[in-house]
């Protein structure tokens, strides 16, 4: 992929991984449309590079999402969709402060929104000479941890969705890559875990991947070890992940 000739749409770009990706891609010469919910952060992002345009879009509001897609496609073409936005609540299901709205928000942002956004953009992506969809996922898609059961379930669903779309789109000009991330130093993971990589490191690995022929899965950082560990020593991963940890109420990437 010649990035300087491509146009990207990135969700969850108000901070963290999405913001780092938007800036890194723009610096490579790509045009970037960055969506998020924090208007002030998006204004600062747009001011940081001429190749970045931003828009406030609440992915839990499907009518707003559809309007944003229609408005965008009326004025530009998109070559690559990066479904990055995510919400995680580091709480157990029986926690009294974890309610139905929290569950709805996690499922809406982490699963329904990327599914619907991909569906809405697919007819357009098929018209492009080379189109890609990137699903930002997690090692927790393969094995859940003690906390954040709903978040883990949504990432497992994204893993399955990615595989299903790869089958549906086989032979077409649209490719789907699931990007499986390790623990990344964002607001979502504040105060939890160690050995995190930075959003910038994630952006660098994804950009390197975009320059190669598409693959079904990109394992980022330490997650490259996951397939081996899950095959030969799954108990090691389970021991690490299934010990409850204390953590704050976490928000989007």
Coordinates of C-alpha atoms in Angstrom, one line a residue:
X1 CA 0.0 0.0 0.0
X2 CA 1.4 3.4 -0.9
X3 CA 0.2 5.3 2.1
X4 CA 0.6 8.7 0.5
X5 CA -2.1 7.8 -2.0
X6 CA -4.6 6.3 0.5
X7 CA -7.4 7.8 2.6
X8 CA -8.1 6.3 6.0
X9 CA -11.1 6.4 8.4
X10 CA -10.1 5.8 12.0
X11 CA -12.6 5.5 14.9
X12 CA -11.7 6.2 18.5
X13 CA -9.2 8.8 17.5
X14 CA -9.7 11.2 20.4
X15 CA -6.8 9.6 22.3
X16 CA -4.5 6.6 22.6
X17 CA -4.0 4.2 19.8
X18 CA -6.4 6.0 17.4
X19 CA -4.8 9.3 17.9
X20 CA -1.3 7.9 17.4
X21 CA -2.4 6.1 14.2
X22 CA -4.0 9.2 12.8
X23 CA -0.9 11.3 13.4
X24 CA 1.5 8.6 12.1
X25 CA -0.4 8.0 9.0
X26 CA -0.7 11.7 8.2
X27 CA 3.0 12.1 8.7
X28 CA 3.5 9.3 6.1
X29 CA 1.4 11.4 3.6
X30 CA -1.9 9.7 3.9
X31 CA -5.2 11.5 4.3
X32 CA -6.9 10.7 7.5
X33 CA -10.5 11.2 8.7
X34 CA -10.5 10.8 12.5
X35 CA -13.6 10.2 14.5
X36 CA -14.1 10.3 18.2
X37 CA -16.2 11.7 21.0
X38 CA -13.9 14.3 22.6
X39 CA -14.3 17.5 20.6
X40 CA -11.4 19.3 22.3
X41 CA -9.0 16.4 21.6
X42 CA -10.2 16.1 18.0
X43 CA -9.6 19.9 17.4
X44 CA -6.1 19.6 18.7
X45 CA -5.5 16.5 16.5
X46 CA -6.8 18.3 13.4
X47 CA -4.6 21.3 14.2
X48 CA -1.5 19.0 14.5
X49 CA -1.4 18.1 10.8
X50 CA -3.0 19.4 7.6
X51 CA -3.8 15.8 6.4
X52 CA -6.1 15.1 9.3
X53 CA -9.8 16.0 9.4
X54 CA -11.8 15.2 12.5
X55 CA -15.5 14.8 13.4
X56 CA -17.3 14.1 16.6
X57 CA -19.2 10.9 16.2
X58 CA -20.8 8.9 19.0
X59 CA -20.7 5.3 17.9
X60 CA -23.4 4.2 20.3
X61 CA -25.9 6.3 18.2
X62 CA -26.4 4.3 15.0
X63 CA -28.5 7.0 13.2
X64 CA -25.6 9.5 13.8
X65 CA -23.1 6.9 12.5
X66 CA -25.1 6.3 9.3
X67 CA -25.4 10.1 8.7
X68 CA -21.7 10.5 9.3
X69 CA -20.9 7.8 6.7
X70 CA -23.2 9.2 4.1
X71 CA -21.8 12.7 4.6
X72 CA -18.2 11.5 4.4
X73 CA -18.7 9.4 1.2
X74 CA -20.5 12.3 -0.5
X75 CA -17.2 14.2 -0.5
X76 CA -14.4 11.7 -0.5
X77 CA -13.3 8.1 -1.0
X78 CA -12.1 5.8 1.7
X79 CA -9.4 3.1 1.1
X80 CA -9.0 1.8 4.6
X81 CA -11.3 1.6 7.6
X82 CA -9.6 1.1 11.0
X83 CA -12.1 0.0 13.6
X84 CA -10.2 1.1 16.7
X85 CA -12.7 2.5 19.2
X86 CA -13.2 0.5 22.3
X87 CA -14.6 0.7 25.8
X88 CA -13.6 -1.5 28.7
X89 CA -14.9 -1.5 32.3
X90 CA -12.6 -3.3 34.6
X91 CA -15.4 -4.7 36.8
X92 CA -16.9 -8.1 37.4
X93 CA -20.5 -8.8 36.3
X94 CA -21.8 -9.0 39.9
X95 CA -20.3 -5.6 40.8
X96 CA -23.2 -3.4 41.9
X97 CA -21.7 -0.4 40.1
X98 CA -21.6 -2.2 36.8
X99 CA -25.1 -1.8 35.3
X100 CA -27.0 -2.6 32.1
X101 CA -26.0 0.7 30.5
X102 CA -22.3 -0.2 30.9
X103 CA -22.9 -3.5 29.2
X104 CA -24.9 -1.9 26.4
X105 CA -22.1 0.7 25.9
X106 CA -19.3 -1.9 25.7
X107 CA -21.2 -4.1 23.3
X108 CA -22.3 -1.1 21.2
X109 CA -18.9 0.5 20.8
X110 CA -16.8 -2.7 20.7
X111 CA -19.0 -4.9 18.5
X112 CA -22.1 -3.3 17.0
X113 CA -20.5 -0.1 15.8
X114 CA -17.5 -1.7 13.9
X115 CA -19.9 -4.3 12.4
X116 CA -22.3 -1.7 11.2
X117 CA -19.6 0.7 10.0
X118 CA -18.0 -2.0 8.0
X119 CA -21.3 -3.0 6.5
X120 CA -22.1 0.5 5.5
X121 CA -18.7 1.1 3.9
X122 CA -18.4 -2.3 2.1
X123 CA -20.2 -1.2 -1.1
X124 CA -17.9 1.8 -1.4
X125 CA -14.8 -0.2 -0.5
X126 CA -15.6 -2.7 -3.3
X127 CA -15.3 0.2 -5.7
X128 CA -11.7 1.0 -4.7
X129 CA -8.8 -0.6 -6.4
X130 CA -7.3 -1.8 -3.1
X131 CA -9.2 -1.6 0.1
X132 CA -8.6 -2.8 3.6
X133 CA -10.5 -3.2 6.9
X134 CA -8.4 -3.4 10.1
X135 CA -10.1 -4.7 13.2
X136 CA -8.2 -3.6 16.3
X137 CA -8.5 -6.5 18.7
X138 CA -6.7 -7.9 21.7
X139 CA -5.0 -11.0 23.1
X140 CA -8.1 -11.2 25.3
X141 CA -10.1 -12.2 22.2
X142 CA -8.3 -15.6 22.5
X143 CA -8.4 -16.1 26.2
X144 CA -10.4 -14.0 28.7
X145 CA -9.2 -12.5 31.9
X146 CA -10.8 -12.5 35.3
X147 CA -12.0 -8.9 35.1
X148 CA -13.8 -7.3 32.1
X149 CA -15.7 -10.4 31.0
X150 CA -18.0 -8.4 28.6
X151 CA -15.0 -6.6 27.0
X152 CA -13.3 -10.0 26.5
X153 CA -16.5 -11.4 25.0
X154 CA -16.7 -8.4 22.5
X155 CA -13.1 -8.9 21.4
X156 CA -13.8 -12.7 21.0
X157 CA -16.7 -11.7 18.8
X158 CA -14.5 -9.3 16.7
X159 CA -12.0 -12.2 16.3
X160 CA -14.8 -14.4 14.9
X161 CA -16.3 -11.5 12.8
X162 CA -12.9 -10.9 11.2
X163 CA -12.6 -14.6 10.3
X164 CA -16.1 -14.6 8.9
X165 CA -15.6 -11.5 6.8
X166 CA -12.4 -12.9 5.4
X167 CA -14.4 -15.9 4.1
X168 CA -17.1 -13.7 2.7
X169 CA -14.7 -11.3 1.0
X170 CA -12.3 -14.0 -0.4
X171 CA -11.5 -13.2 -4.0
X172 CA -12.6 -9.6 -3.7
X173 CA -10.5 -6.4 -3.6
X174 CA -11.3 -5.9 0.1
X175 CA -9.2 -7.5 2.7
X176 CA -9.7 -7.8 6.4
X177 CA -6.9 -7.9 9.0
X178 CA -7.4 -8.5 12.7
X179 CA -4.7 -6.6 14.7
X180 CA -4.2 -8.5 18.0
X181 CA -2.7 -6.1 20.6
X182 CA -0.9 -6.6 23.9
X183 CA -1.4 -4.3 26.9
X184 CA -1.0 -0.8 25.6
X185 CA -0.4 2.3 27.7
X186 CA -3.7 4.2 27.3
X187 CA -6.3 5.7 29.5
X188 CA -8.1 2.4 29.3
X189 CA -5.2 0.6 31.1
X190 CA -4.3 3.4 33.5
X191 CA -3.1 1.9 36.8
X192 CA -3.2 -1.7 35.6
X193 CA -0.6 -4.1 34.4
X194 CA 3.1 -3.6 33.5
X195 CA 5.2 -4.1 30.5
X196 CA 2.9 -2.0 28.3
X197 CA 3.9 -0.8 24.9
X198 CA 3.1 2.8 23.7
X199 CA 0.3 3.8 21.2
X200 CA 3.2 5.0 19.0
X201 CA 4.7 1.5 18.9
X202 CA 1.3 0.1 17.9
X203 CA 1.0 2.7 15.2
X204 CA 4.5 1.9 13.8
X205 CA 3.7 -1.9 13.6
X206 CA 0.4 -1.3 11.9
X207 CA 1.9 1.1 9.4
X208 CA 4.6 -1.5 8.6
X209 CA 1.8 -4.1 8.1
X210 CA -0.1 -1.7 5.8
X211 CA 2.9 -1.6 3.5
X212 CA 2.8 -5.4 3.1
X213 CA 0.3 -7.7 1.3
X214 CA -2.6 -8.2 3.6
X215 CA -2.6 -11.0 6.2
X216 CA -5.5 -12.3 8.2
X217 CA -3.9 -11.6 11.6
X218 CA -1.3 -9.1 12.8
X219 CA 0.1 -10.1 16.2
X220 CA 1.6 -6.9 17.7
X221 CA 4.4 -6.9 20.3
X222 CA 4.3 -9.7 22.8
X223 CA 1.1 -11.2 21.3
X224 CA 3.4 -12.9 18.8
X225 CA 4.0 -15.5 21.5
X226 CA 0.3 -16.2 22.0
X227 CA -0.2 -18.8 19.4
X228 CA 2.8 -20.8 20.7
X229 CA 1.8 -20.4 24.4
X230 CA -1.8 -21.3 23.8
X231 CA -0.8 -24.4 22.0
X232 CA 2.0 -25.7 24.2
X233 CA 1.5 -23.9 27.6
X234 CA -2.0 -22.5 27.9
X235 CA -1.9 -22.8 31.7
X236 CA 0.8 -20.1 31.7
X237 CA -1.5 -17.6 30.0
X238 CA -4.5 -18.6 32.1
X239 CA -2.5 -18.1 35.3
X240 CA -1.5 -14.6 34.2
X241 CA -5.0 -13.6 33.0
X242 CA -7.4 -15.2 35.4
X243 CA -6.1 -13.7 38.6
X244 CA -8.5 -10.8 39.6
X245 CA -6.9 -7.4 39.5
X246 CA -7.9 -4.1 41.0
X247 CA -8.5 -1.5 38.4
X248 CA -10.3 1.8 37.8
X249 CA -13.4 2.3 35.7
X250 CA -11.8 2.4 32.3
X251 CA -12.8 4.2 29.2
X252 CA -12.1 4.2 25.5
X253 CA -8.8 3.7 23.7

